[in-house]
């Protein structure tokens, strides 16, 4: 965290979002895949990479570790043959939490890795104990010294690794390290997110032997020679959900192209229950919103295929204006309700009791000056601003740029009134 940014969004609310949009590649698929490019020592061409600050940071880290990286339009070409460092640069490491999963690839490639405390969103404690326990089982020795983590493996040895919680990052780290371990690794209780399957598919395209992603057990046979590859990551289901939520609360009609509706059941079920007409095609989603959304049964964030925590705040922004009361429970992260006080400033009626937000729908929100504390919370404030009466200013939008490629341009193309304003002080 700690992103200080002097840009803000000025939003004039009340417009209906209408039109079509082609989804970008998923941030949370592209980031681990970029980290994984280190393993092969060859060239990986990754298509559909969105221009996000988190991805720029990952590219800088790869470069500092010796990779040749060129970024041409939406394609990133990584040649990892010249990797010459197993140190994750401390300054960059602090900028994104996802740098944590450089551990697995760097161990696979170099047999050791040194990193500092990982950064990321200010949403709760985010420890990395599950990663460390799993890597130790693979034969990694881990020492903490002066705020640095020194990890070394004379050899990585395949084994059975039960995860105490299906952590997305820990599952990815083990998959990537195990690709170079001796023998077979089995991950029990792995995360099942579509991004996990996508990482498997990328690794398989390099020649790795890995199967079972998306199921209750992932199996990796280490040591296969790896080759160069071209890979196209899955579309961003959270970008999709964010735009659907924005359309849902503005009486909108939108068509999302290059989508995978099968990755979004929990989100699409919510929108349907709230009164939207939702059509799922082979590679598109069409949504038509009602005049006013209706409250839905309680929703709790859960590991995939449950409702994604990365959509919790956008869901809440939309339900602020629904008829009736909706209970939203955050079960994945602590402290992921920083958007609540900002939404309440705009006239929402939300009360938080422990991990549950009780959202009483109001008839209108009023534009206000609010601040984005984290990425998805910031997106929620933009959604609220689009639906509110009058003008909303969302400050600290550097947080939003971590996960959306010029969100204002996307929303403008759909009829939203939103401008990026730079401050000089
Ligand atoms: C990934 C996503 C993030 C999403 C999250 C949950 C990326 C780049 N980020 O983050 O957008 O919100 O999945 O879907 O893909 N935990 C521990 N110990 C650990 C690891 C995790 O206690 O060693 C806890 C975390 O604090 C959190 C929960 O497990 O409460 C989920 O974390 P995890 O699934 O690891 O999320 P990330 O991989 O960090």
Tab-separated table of C-alpha atoms and ligand atoms in Angstrom:
chain	number	residue	atom	x	y	z
A	1	UNK	CA	0.000	0.000	0.000
A	2	UNK	CA	0.922	3.546	0.678
A	3	UNK	CA	0.303	4.590	-2.905
A	4	UNK	CA	0.103	8.387	-2.785
A	5	UNK	CA	-1.580	9.830	-5.798
A	6	UNK	CA	-2.680	13.282	-6.705
A	7	UNK	CA	-5.199	12.269	-9.303
A	8	UNK	CA	-8.909	11.957	-8.733
A	9	UNK	CA	-12.060	11.107	-10.617
A	10	UNK	CA	-14.765	13.709	-11.056
A	11	UNK	CA	-18.032	11.936	-11.734
A	12	UNK	CA	-21.365	13.421	-12.641
A	13	UNK	CA	-23.932	10.821	-11.677
A	14	UNK	CA	-27.228	9.745	-13.150
A	15	UNK	CA	-26.294	8.506	-16.624
A	16	UNK	CA	-27.345	5.067	-17.787
A	17	UNK	CA	-24.477	2.814	-18.882
A	18	UNK	CA	-25.148	1.377	-22.303
A	19	UNK	CA	-23.013	-0.269	-24.937
A	20	UNK	CA	-20.503	-3.032	-25.399
A	21	UNK	CA	-17.031	-3.733	-24.109
A	22	UNK	CA	-14.347	-6.280	-24.867
A	23	UNK	CA	-12.806	-7.600	-21.649
A	24	UNK	CA	-9.074	-7.493	-21.041
A	25	UNK	CA	-6.861	-10.304	-19.773
A	26	UNK	CA	-7.250	-11.029	-16.066
A	27	UNK	CA	-4.832	-9.159	-13.814
A	28	UNK	CA	-4.762	-12.067	-11.391
A	29	UNK	CA	-3.940	-14.496	-14.184
A	30	UNK	CA	-1.335	-12.318	-15.888
A	31	UNK	CA	0.608	-11.538	-12.681
A	32	UNK	CA	1.425	-15.141	-11.672
A	33	UNK	CA	2.040	-16.107	-15.303
A	34	UNK	CA	4.570	-13.264	-15.628
A	35	UNK	CA	6.235	-14.483	-12.431
A	36	UNK	CA	6.268	-18.012	-13.870
A	37	UNK	CA	8.125	-16.881	-17.003
A	38	UNK	CA	11.305	-16.916	-14.887
A	39	UNK	CA	11.204	-20.709	-14.563
A	40	UNK	CA	11.826	-21.770	-18.138
A	41	UNK	CA	14.877	-19.663	-18.998
A	42	UNK	CA	13.280	-19.232	-22.410
A	43	UNK	CA	10.945	-16.835	-24.164
A	44	UNK	CA	7.267	-16.432	-23.238
A	45	UNK	CA	4.932	-14.256	-25.250
A	46	UNK	CA	1.927	-13.307	-23.123
A	47	UNK	CA	-1.033	-11.785	-24.978
A	48	UNK	CA	-3.885	-9.586	-23.712
A	49	UNK	CA	-1.917	-7.987	-20.896
A	50	UNK	CA	-3.799	-5.006	-19.482
A	51	UNK	CA	-1.935	-1.751	-18.745
A	52	UNK	CA	-2.119	-1.794	-14.965
A	53	UNK	CA	0.305	-0.394	-12.440
A	54	UNK	CA	0.560	-3.793	-10.704
A	55	UNK	CA	1.636	-5.341	-14.002
A	56	UNK	CA	4.120	-2.519	-14.680
A	57	UNK	CA	5.644	-3.220	-11.274
A	58	UNK	CA	5.920	-6.943	-12.048
A	59	UNK	CA	7.638	-6.095	-15.346
A	60	UNK	CA	10.127	-3.869	-13.468
A	61	UNK	CA	10.890	-6.694	-11.043
A	62	UNK	CA	11.500	-9.144	-13.906
A	63	UNK	CA	13.852	-6.621	-15.530
A	64	UNK	CA	15.777	-6.045	-12.299
A	65	UNK	CA	16.267	-9.792	-11.997
A	66	UNK	CA	17.869	-9.827	-15.430
A	67	UNK	CA	15.013	-10.728	-17.795
A	68	UNK	CA	14.668	-8.987	-21.150
A	69	UNK	CA	11.106	-7.741	-21.253
A	70	UNK	CA	9.428	-5.869	-24.079
A	71	UNK	CA	5.890	-4.632	-23.847
A	72	UNK	CA	4.255	-4.005	-27.195
A	73	UNK	CA	0.598	-2.972	-27.082
A	74	UNK	CA	-1.133	-5.707	-25.163
A	75	UNK	CA	1.678	-8.256	-25.581
A	76	UNK	CA	4.480	-8.803	-23.129
A	77	UNK	CA	7.518	-10.722	-24.325
A	78	UNK	CA	9.765	-12.080	-21.561
A	79	UNK	CA	13.106	-13.701	-22.257
A	80	UNK	CA	14.205	-15.128	-18.918
A	81	UNK	CA	17.432	-16.729	-20.154
A	82	UNK	CA	19.621	-13.913	-18.740
A	83	UNK	CA	18.219	-14.078	-15.163
A	84	UNK	CA	21.160	-13.180	-12.926
A	85	UNK	CA	19.665	-12.450	-9.538
A	86	UNK	CA	17.609	-14.260	-6.946
A	87	UNK	CA	16.920	-11.070	-4.999
A	88	UNK	CA	13.480	-9.562	-5.365
A	89	UNK	CA	14.142	-5.796	-5.297
A	90	UNK	CA	12.883	-4.490	-1.986
A	91	UNK	CA	11.362	-1.248	-3.189
A	92	UNK	CA	9.293	-2.940	-5.897
A	93	UNK	CA	8.406	-5.835	-3.612
A	94	UNK	CA	6.646	-3.395	-1.304
A	95	UNK	CA	4.468	-2.123	-4.139
A	96	UNK	CA	2.619	-5.306	-4.934
A	97	UNK	CA	1.589	-8.197	-2.806
A	98	UNK	CA	1.692	-10.486	-5.814
A	99	UNK	CA	5.482	-10.279	-5.821
A	100	UNK	CA	5.193	-12.980	-3.135
A	101	UNK	CA	4.654	-15.550	-5.813
A	102	UNK	CA	8.024	-14.790	-7.340
A	103	UNK	CA	9.268	-17.066	-4.545
A	104	UNK	CA	8.213	-20.305	-6.240
A	105	UNK	CA	9.556	-19.443	-9.709
A	106	UNK	CA	12.848	-18.043	-8.408
A	107	UNK	CA	13.411	-21.119	-6.235
A	108	UNK	CA	12.659	-23.304	-9.243
A	109	UNK	CA	15.126	-21.394	-11.390
A	110	UNK	CA	17.912	-20.430	-8.960
A	111	UNK	CA	17.470	-22.718	-5.952
A	112	UNK	CA	17.238	-19.688	-3.712
A	113	UNK	CA	15.405	-16.406	-3.259
A	114	UNK	CA	15.709	-13.394	-0.966
A	115	UNK	CA	12.768	-11.115	-0.382
A	116	UNK	CA	11.516	-8.467	1.972
A	117	UNK	CA	8.089	-8.247	3.567
A	118	UNK	CA	5.508	-8.256	0.778
A	119	UNK	CA	3.324	-5.201	0.194
A	120	UNK	CA	-0.116	-4.963	-1.430
A	121	UNK	CA	-3.594	-3.745	-0.598
A	122	UNK	CA	-4.238	-2.457	2.883
A	123	UNK	CA	-6.871	-5.107	3.519
A	124	UNK	CA	-6.002	-6.894	6.693
A	125	UNK	CA	-3.022	-8.871	7.835
A	126	UNK	CA	-2.316	-10.986	4.736
A	127	UNK	CA	0.290	-13.268	6.284
A	128	UNK	CA	2.314	-15.685	4.168
A	129	UNK	CA	2.536	-18.592	6.623
A	130	UNK	CA	0.739	-20.995	4.246
A	131	UNK	CA	3.272	-20.246	1.491
A	132	UNK	CA	6.196	-20.816	3.843
A	133	UNK	CA	4.856	-24.050	5.348
A	134	UNK	CA	4.274	-25.461	1.869
A	135	UNK	CA	7.696	-24.444	0.543
A	136	UNK	CA	9.396	-25.985	3.590
A	137	UNK	CA	7.682	-29.289	2.758
A	138	UNK	CA	9.288	-29.084	-0.693
A	139	UNK	CA	12.686	-28.874	0.990
A	140	UNK	CA	13.193	-25.108	1.199
A	141	UNK	CA	15.067	-23.743	4.223
A	142	UNK	CA	13.728	-20.359	5.261
A	143	UNK	CA	15.512	-17.869	7.525
A	144	UNK	CA	14.330	-14.427	8.593
A	145	UNK	CA	17.058	-11.818	8.952
A	146	UNK	CA	16.695	-8.027	9.305
A	147	UNK	CA	13.227	-8.008	7.724
A	148	UNK	CA	14.450	-10.158	4.840
A	149	UNK	CA	13.381	-13.702	4.060
A	150	UNK	CA	16.219	-15.905	2.859
A	151	UNK	CA	15.025	-19.105	1.213
A	152	UNK	CA	17.343	-21.829	-0.011
A	153	UNK	CA	16.851	-25.304	-1.405
A	154	UNK	CA	19.811	-27.555	-2.074
A	155	UNK	CA	17.247	-29.560	-3.994
A	156	UNK	CA	13.495	-29.302	-4.304
A	157	UNK	CA	11.839	-32.620	-3.639
A	158	UNK	CA	8.264	-33.470	-4.642
A	159	UNK	CA	5.915	-34.481	-1.840
A	160	UNK	CA	2.300	-34.240	-0.681
A	161	UNK	CA	1.396	-30.731	0.415
A	162	UNK	CA	-1.885	-30.213	2.256
A	163	UNK	CA	-2.883	-26.536	2.461
A	164	UNK	CA	-4.625	-25.445	5.683
A	165	UNK	CA	-6.652	-22.958	3.594
A	166	UNK	CA	-7.015	-22.853	-0.214
A	167	UNK	CA	-4.852	-19.743	-0.577
A	168	UNK	CA	-4.642	-18.590	-4.199
A	169	UNK	CA	-1.075	-17.315	-3.942
A	170	UNK	CA	0.206	-20.316	-1.963
A	171	UNK	CA	-1.327	-22.759	-4.465
A	172	UNK	CA	0.378	-20.853	-7.305
A	173	UNK	CA	3.715	-20.695	-5.501
A	174	UNK	CA	3.776	-24.444	-4.906
A	175	UNK	CA	2.717	-25.211	-8.487
A	176	UNK	CA	5.569	-23.098	-9.825
A	177	UNK	CA	8.252	-24.404	-7.465
A	178	UNK	CA	7.155	-28.029	-7.992
A	179	UNK	CA	7.687	-27.770	-11.738
A	180	UNK	CA	11.422	-28.057	-11.005
A	181	UNK	CA	11.216	-30.431	-8.021
A	182	UNK	CA	12.332	-34.059	-8.200
A	183	UNK	CA	9.429	-36.473	-8.555
A	184	UNK	CA	5.759	-35.925	-7.920
A	185	UNK	CA	4.096	-33.176	-5.875
A	186	UNK	CA	0.443	-33.369	-4.859
A	187	UNK	CA	-1.315	-30.253	-3.582
A	188	UNK	CA	-4.301	-31.093	-1.398
A	189	UNK	CA	-7.009	-28.523	-0.665
A	190	UNK	CA	-5.723	-26.190	-3.395
A	191	UNK	CA	-7.454	-22.986	-4.491
A	192	UNK	CA	-9.765	-23.668	-7.461
A	193	UNK	CA	-9.982	-20.201	-8.995
A	194	UNK	CA	-10.019	-19.994	-12.811
A	195	UNK	CA	-6.670	-18.181	-12.536
A	196	UNK	CA	-5.171	-21.382	-11.046
A	197	UNK	CA	-6.310	-23.351	-14.098
A	198	UNK	CA	-4.868	-20.615	-16.289
A	199	UNK	CA	-1.473	-20.850	-14.592
A	200	UNK	CA	-1.565	-24.631	-15.104
A	201	UNK	CA	-2.356	-24.123	-18.788
A	202	UNK	CA	0.538	-21.677	-19.184
A	203	UNK	CA	2.954	-24.098	-17.481
A	204	UNK	CA	1.690	-26.989	-19.619
A	205	UNK	CA	2.257	-24.835	-22.718
A	206	UNK	CA	5.910	-24.579	-21.586
A	207	UNK	CA	6.129	-28.366	-21.374
A	208	UNK	CA	5.524	-28.886	-17.646
A	209	UNK	CA	3.628	-31.951	-16.428
A	210	UNK	CA	0.814	-30.680	-14.267
A	211	UNK	CA	-2.851	-31.603	-13.977
A	212	UNK	CA	-5.855	-31.311	-11.703
A	213	UNK	CA	-6.100	-27.503	-11.350
A	214	UNK	CA	-9.719	-26.605	-10.568
A	215	UNK	CA	-10.234	-29.922	-8.718
A	216	UNK	CA	-9.470	-31.056	-5.162
A	217	UNK	CA	-5.953	-32.178	-5.991
A	218	UNK	CA	-3.232	-30.791	-8.254
A	219	UNK	CA	-0.440	-33.131	-9.380
A	220	UNK	CA	2.894	-31.957	-10.714
A	221	UNK	CA	5.722	-34.135	-11.993
A	222	UNK	CA	8.858	-32.044	-11.830
A	223	UNK	CA	11.878	-31.793	-14.027
A	224	UNK	CA	10.474	-31.760	-17.568
A	225	UNK	CA	12.544	-29.660	-19.957
A	226	UNK	CA	10.730	-26.398	-20.677
A	227	UNK	CA	10.414	-24.605	-23.994
A	228	UNK	CA	9.351	-21.234	-25.353
A	229	UNK	CA	5.654	-20.502	-25.537
A	230	UNK	CA	2.878	-18.110	-26.489
A	231	UNK	CA	-0.050	-17.813	-24.145
A	232	UNK	CA	-3.350	-15.930	-23.981
A	233	UNK	CA	-4.706	-15.545	-20.434
A	234	UNK	CA	-8.378	-15.714	-19.448
A	235	UNK	CA	-10.560	-12.601	-19.428
A	236	UNK	CA	-10.844	-10.594	-16.242
A	237	UNK	CA	-13.941	-11.757	-14.368
A	238	UNK	CA	-13.574	-8.967	-11.795
A	239	UNK	CA	-13.359	-6.261	-14.459
A	240	UNK	CA	-16.477	-7.900	-15.946
A	241	UNK	CA	-18.273	-7.982	-12.596
A	242	UNK	CA	-17.399	-4.353	-11.899
A	243	UNK	CA	-18.896	-3.172	-15.204
A	244	UNK	CA	-21.980	-5.355	-14.730
A	245	UNK	CA	-22.502	-3.898	-11.249
A	246	UNK	CA	-22.156	-0.375	-12.656
A	247	UNK	CA	-24.700	-1.113	-15.386
A	248	UNK	CA	-27.028	-2.851	-12.927
A	249	UNK	CA	-27.303	0.195	-10.671
A	250	UNK	CA	-27.698	2.736	-13.506
A	251	UNK	CA	-30.614	1.020	-15.310
A	252	UNK	CA	-28.056	0.048	-17.933
A	253	UNK	CA	-27.806	-2.419	-20.774
A	254	UNK	CA	-24.396	-3.829	-21.547
A	255	UNK	CA	-22.790	-6.498	-23.630
A	256	UNK	CA	-19.440	-7.861	-22.470
A	257	UNK	CA	-17.476	-9.588	-25.202
A	258	UNK	CA	-14.664	-12.149	-24.906
A	259	UNK	CA	-16.124	-13.184	-21.559
A	260	UNK	CA	-16.240	-16.616	-19.937
A	261	UNK	CA	-19.660	-16.627	-18.223
A	262	UNK	CA	-18.829	-19.998	-16.629
A	263	UNK	CA	-16.237	-18.230	-14.437
A	264	UNK	CA	-18.870	-15.891	-13.075
A	265	UNK	CA	-21.779	-17.977	-11.827
A	266	UNK	CA	-21.887	-16.472	-8.328
A	267	UNK	CA	-21.789	-12.924	-9.720
A	268	UNK	CA	-24.364	-13.576	-12.449
A	269	UNK	CA	-26.655	-15.358	-9.975
A	270	UNK	CA	-26.537	-12.329	-7.708
A	271	UNK	CA	-27.396	-9.960	-10.578
A	272	UNK	CA	-30.256	-12.197	-11.668
A	273	UNK	CA	-31.648	-12.417	-8.154
A	274	UNK	CA	-31.429	-8.616	-7.863
A	275	UNK	CA	-33.744	-8.306	-10.877
A	276	UNK	CA	-31.421	-7.985	-13.867
A	277	UNK	CA	-32.031	-9.848	-17.083
A	278	UNK	CA	-28.803	-11.766	-17.650
A	279	UNK	CA	-27.999	-13.654	-20.830
A	280	UNK	CA	-24.951	-15.962	-20.919
A	281	UNK	CA	-23.537	-16.731	-24.348
A	282	UNK	CA	-20.581	-18.885	-25.357
A	283	UNK	CA	-18.224	-15.924	-25.075
A	284	UNK	CA	-20.414	-13.020	-24.032
A	285	UNK	CA	-22.612	-11.745	-21.242
A	286	UNK	CA	-25.536	-9.431	-21.831
A	287	UNK	CA	-27.212	-7.596	-18.951
A	288	UNK	CA	-30.320	-5.461	-18.848
A	289	UNK	CA	-31.019	-3.779	-15.529
A	290	UNK	CA	-34.416	-3.086	-13.963
A	291	UNK	CA	-35.529	0.410	-12.908
A	292	UNK	CA	-34.489	-0.435	-9.394
A	293	UNK	CA	-32.530	-3.398	-8.067
A	294	UNK	CA	-34.086	-5.587	-5.375
A	295	UNK	CA	-32.392	-6.853	-2.222
A	296	UNK	CA	-31.026	-10.414	-2.340
A	297	UNK	CA	-30.514	-13.229	0.140
A	298	UNK	CA	-27.399	-12.895	2.321
A	299	UNK	CA	-24.141	-13.129	0.360
A	300	UNK	CA	-20.890	-14.321	1.856
A	301	UNK	CA	-17.496	-14.115	0.140
A	302	UNK	CA	-15.878	-17.544	-0.237
A	303	UNK	CA	-13.079	-19.220	-2.163
A	304	UNK	CA	-14.066	-20.035	-5.767
A	305	UNK	CA	-16.720	-21.017	-6.836
A	306	UNK	CA	-18.177	-18.867	-4.028
A	307	UNK	CA	-18.773	-15.134	-4.341
A	308	UNK	CA	-15.362	-13.448	-4.894
A	309	UNK	CA	-14.029	-11.132	-2.219
A	310	UNK	CA	-12.716	-8.949	-5.063
A	311	UNK	CA	-16.367	-8.156	-5.957
A	312	UNK	CA	-17.622	-7.579	-2.413
A	313	UNK	CA	-17.317	-3.793	-2.421
A	314	UNK	CA	-18.811	-3.365	-5.915
A	315	UNK	CA	-21.723	-5.610	-4.877
A	316	UNK	CA	-22.218	-3.427	-1.821
A	317	UNK	CA	-22.189	-0.194	-3.833
A	318	UNK	CA	-24.950	-1.559	-6.051
A	319	UNK	CA	-27.072	-2.860	-3.173
A	320	UNK	CA	-26.971	0.555	-1.441
A	321	UNK	CA	-29.701	1.621	-3.868
A	322	UNK	CA	-31.716	-1.621	-3.935
A	323	UNK	CA	-35.216	-1.976	-2.541
A	324	UNK	CA	-34.835	-3.809	0.763
A	325	UNK	CA	-31.962	-4.957	2.948
A	326	UNK	CA	-29.021	-7.146	1.936
A	327	UNK	CA	-26.515	-8.746	4.301
A	328	UNK	CA	-22.967	-9.043	2.989
A	329	UNK	CA	-20.384	-11.054	4.921
A	330	UNK	CA	-16.655	-10.816	4.189
A	331	UNK	CA	-15.149	-14.207	5.039
A	332	UNK	CA	-11.819	-14.020	3.197
A	333	UNK	CA	-10.114	-10.847	4.390
A	334	UNK	CA	-10.250	-8.883	7.612
A	335	UNK	CA	-10.608	-5.161	7.319
A	336	UNK	CA	-12.055	-5.093	3.817
A	337	UNK	CA	-14.876	-2.657	4.621
A	338	UNK	CA	-13.059	0.657	4.196
A	339	UNK	CA	-15.531	1.689	1.496
A	340	UNK	CA	-18.433	1.536	3.979
A	341	UNK	CA	-17.797	4.900	5.654
A	342	UNK	CA	-17.345	6.530	2.236
A	343	UNK	CA	-20.602	5.041	0.890
A	344	UNK	CA	-22.375	6.204	4.058
A	345	UNK	CA	-21.049	9.749	3.442
A	346	UNK	CA	-22.929	9.592	0.140
A	347	UNK	CA	-26.171	8.745	1.938
A	348	UNK	CA	-26.009	4.947	2.039
A	349	UNK	CA	-27.354	3.161	5.107
A	350	UNK	CA	-24.786	0.483	5.955
A	351	UNK	CA	-24.041	-0.868	9.366
A	352	UNK	CA	-21.136	-3.208	10.029
A	353	UNK	CA	-21.374	-5.890	12.695
A	354	UNK	CA	-18.145	-7.838	12.885
A	355	UNK	CA	-17.631	-9.271	9.397
A	356	UNK	CA	-21.150	-8.537	8.143
A	357	UNK	CA	-22.395	-5.359	6.498
A	358	UNK	CA	-26.125	-4.781	6.691
A	359	UNK	CA	-27.029	-2.722	3.667
A	360	UNK	CA	-30.439	-1.052	3.865
A	361	UNK	CA	-31.318	0.139	0.404
A	362	UNK	CA	-31.954	3.881	0.095
A	363	UNK	CA	-33.761	5.716	-2.704
A	364	UNK	CA	-30.887	7.971	-3.631
A	365	UNK	CA	-27.207	8.616	-3.064
A	366	UNK	CA	-25.751	12.111	-3.174
A	367	UNK	CA	-22.435	13.037	-4.781
A	368	UNK	CA	-19.644	13.714	-2.271
A	369	UNK	CA	-15.865	13.860	-1.990
A	370	UNK	CA	-14.636	10.388	-1.048
A	371	UNK	CA	-11.323	8.503	-0.967
A	372	UNK	CA	-10.317	5.144	-2.415
A	373	UNK	CA	-8.557	3.177	0.326
A	374	UNK	CA	-7.926	0.109	-1.817
A	375	UNK	CA	-8.378	-1.103	-5.393
A	376	UNK	CA	-11.829	-2.717	-5.344
A	377	UNK	CA	-13.160	-0.337	-2.690
A	378	UNK	CA	-12.185	2.471	-5.065
A	379	UNK	CA	-14.113	0.809	-7.897
A	380	UNK	CA	-17.133	0.639	-5.575
A	381	UNK	CA	-16.981	4.405	-5.008
A	382	UNK	CA	-16.905	4.982	-8.771
A	383	UNK	CA	-20.003	2.788	-9.136
A	384	UNK	CA	-21.747	4.729	-6.377
A	385	UNK	CA	-20.726	8.005	-8.023
A	386	UNK	CA	-22.188	6.942	-11.381
A	387	UNK	CA	-25.500	6.153	-9.669
A	388	UNK	CA	-25.585	9.148	-7.326
A	389	UNK	CA	-27.258	12.498	-7.829
A	390	UNK	CA	-24.815	15.317	-8.454
A	391	UNK	CA	-21.034	15.292	-8.468
A	392	UNK	CA	-18.739	12.828	-6.790
A	393	UNK	CA	-14.996	13.222	-6.430
A	394	UNK	CA	-13.049	10.011	-5.823
A	395	UNK	CA	-9.559	10.730	-4.529
A	396	UNK	CA	-6.454	8.531	-4.455
A	397	UNK	CA	-7.286	6.779	-7.714
A	398	UNK	CA	-3.761	5.375	-7.964
A	399	UNK	CA	-5.338	2.475	-6.076
A	400	UNK	CA	-7.873	2.004	-8.882
A	401	UNK	CA	-5.116	2.117	-11.538
A	402	UNK	CA	-3.581	-0.972	-9.932
A	403	UNK	CA	-6.392	-3.072	-11.364
A	404	UNK	CA	-8.209	-1.161	-14.116
A	405	UNK	CA	-6.730	0.177	-17.345
A	406	UNK	CA	-8.056	3.752	-17.426
A	407	UNK	CA	-11.439	2.912	-15.943
A	408	UNK	CA	-12.657	6.381	-16.957
A	409	UNK	CA	-12.190	5.594	-20.664
A	410	UNK	CA	-14.110	2.338	-20.349
A	411	UNK	CA	-16.979	4.033	-18.512
A	412	UNK	CA	-17.030	7.024	-20.881
A	413	UNK	CA	-17.346	4.664	-23.844
A	414	UNK	CA	-20.456	3.285	-22.127
A	415	UNK	CA	-21.967	6.732	-21.527
A	416	UNK	CA	-20.706	7.490	-18.020
A	417	UNK	CA	-19.647	11.042	-17.152
A	418	UNK	CA	-16.277	10.702	-15.502
A	419	UNK	CA	-13.010	12.599	-15.840
A	420	UNK	CA	-9.526	12.069	-14.473
A	421	UNK	CA	-8.302	15.276	-12.858
A	422	UNK	CA	-4.653	15.824	-11.925
A	423	UNK	CA	-3.763	18.062	-9.035
A	424	UNK	CA	-0.610	20.098	-9.002
A	425	UNK	CA	-0.014	20.394	-5.251
B	1	LIG	C1	-5.429	-13.483	-4.500
B	1	LIG	C2	-5.776	-12.359	-5.428
B	1	LIG	C3	-6.625	-11.331	-4.713
B	1	LIG	C4	-7.845	-11.991	-4.108
B	1	LIG	C5	-7.439	-13.191	-3.259
B	1	LIG	C6	-8.627	-13.981	-2.747
B	1	LIG	C7	-3.890	-12.254	-6.940
B	1	LIG	C8	-2.741	-11.469	-7.430
B	1	LIG	N1	-4.574	-11.734	-5.912
B	1	LIG	O1	-4.667	-12.924	-3.424
B	1	LIG	O2	-7.030	-10.337	-5.658
B	1	LIG	O3	-8.520	-11.060	-3.289
B	1	LIG	O4	-6.618	-14.078	-4.021
B	1	LIG	O5	-9.408	-14.415	-3.795
B	1	LIG	O6	-4.234	-13.280	-7.476
B	1	LIG	N2	-3.679	-16.243	4.046
B	1	LIG	C9	-3.014	-16.626	5.181
B	1	LIG	N3	-1.746	-17.118	5.060
B	1	LIG	C10	-1.137	-17.254	3.858
B	1	LIG	C11	-1.825	-16.872	2.689
B	1	LIG	C12	-3.095	-16.358	2.811
B	1	LIG	O7	-3.537	-16.530	6.280
B	1	LIG	O8	0.017	-17.709	3.809
B	1	LIG	C13	-5.038	-15.675	4.165
B	1	LIG	C14	-5.041	-14.239	3.704
B	1	LIG	O9	-4.654	-13.378	4.736
B	1	LIG	C15	-6.489	-14.046	3.323
B	1	LIG	C16	-6.869	-15.408	2.759
B	1	LIG	O10	-5.906	-16.326	3.267
B	1	LIG	O11	-7.258	-13.779	4.472
B	1	LIG	C17	-6.895	-15.473	1.235
B	1	LIG	O12	-5.631	-15.165	0.727
B	1	LIG	P1	-5.088	-15.738	-0.661
B	1	LIG	O13	-6.063	-16.674	-1.246
B	1	LIG	O14	-3.699	-16.200	-0.431
B	1	LIG	O15	-5.053	-14.431	-1.541
B	1	LIG	P2	-3.870	-13.851	-2.422
B	1	LIG	O16	-3.229	-14.963	-3.190
B	1	LIG	O17	-3.023	-12.958	-1.617
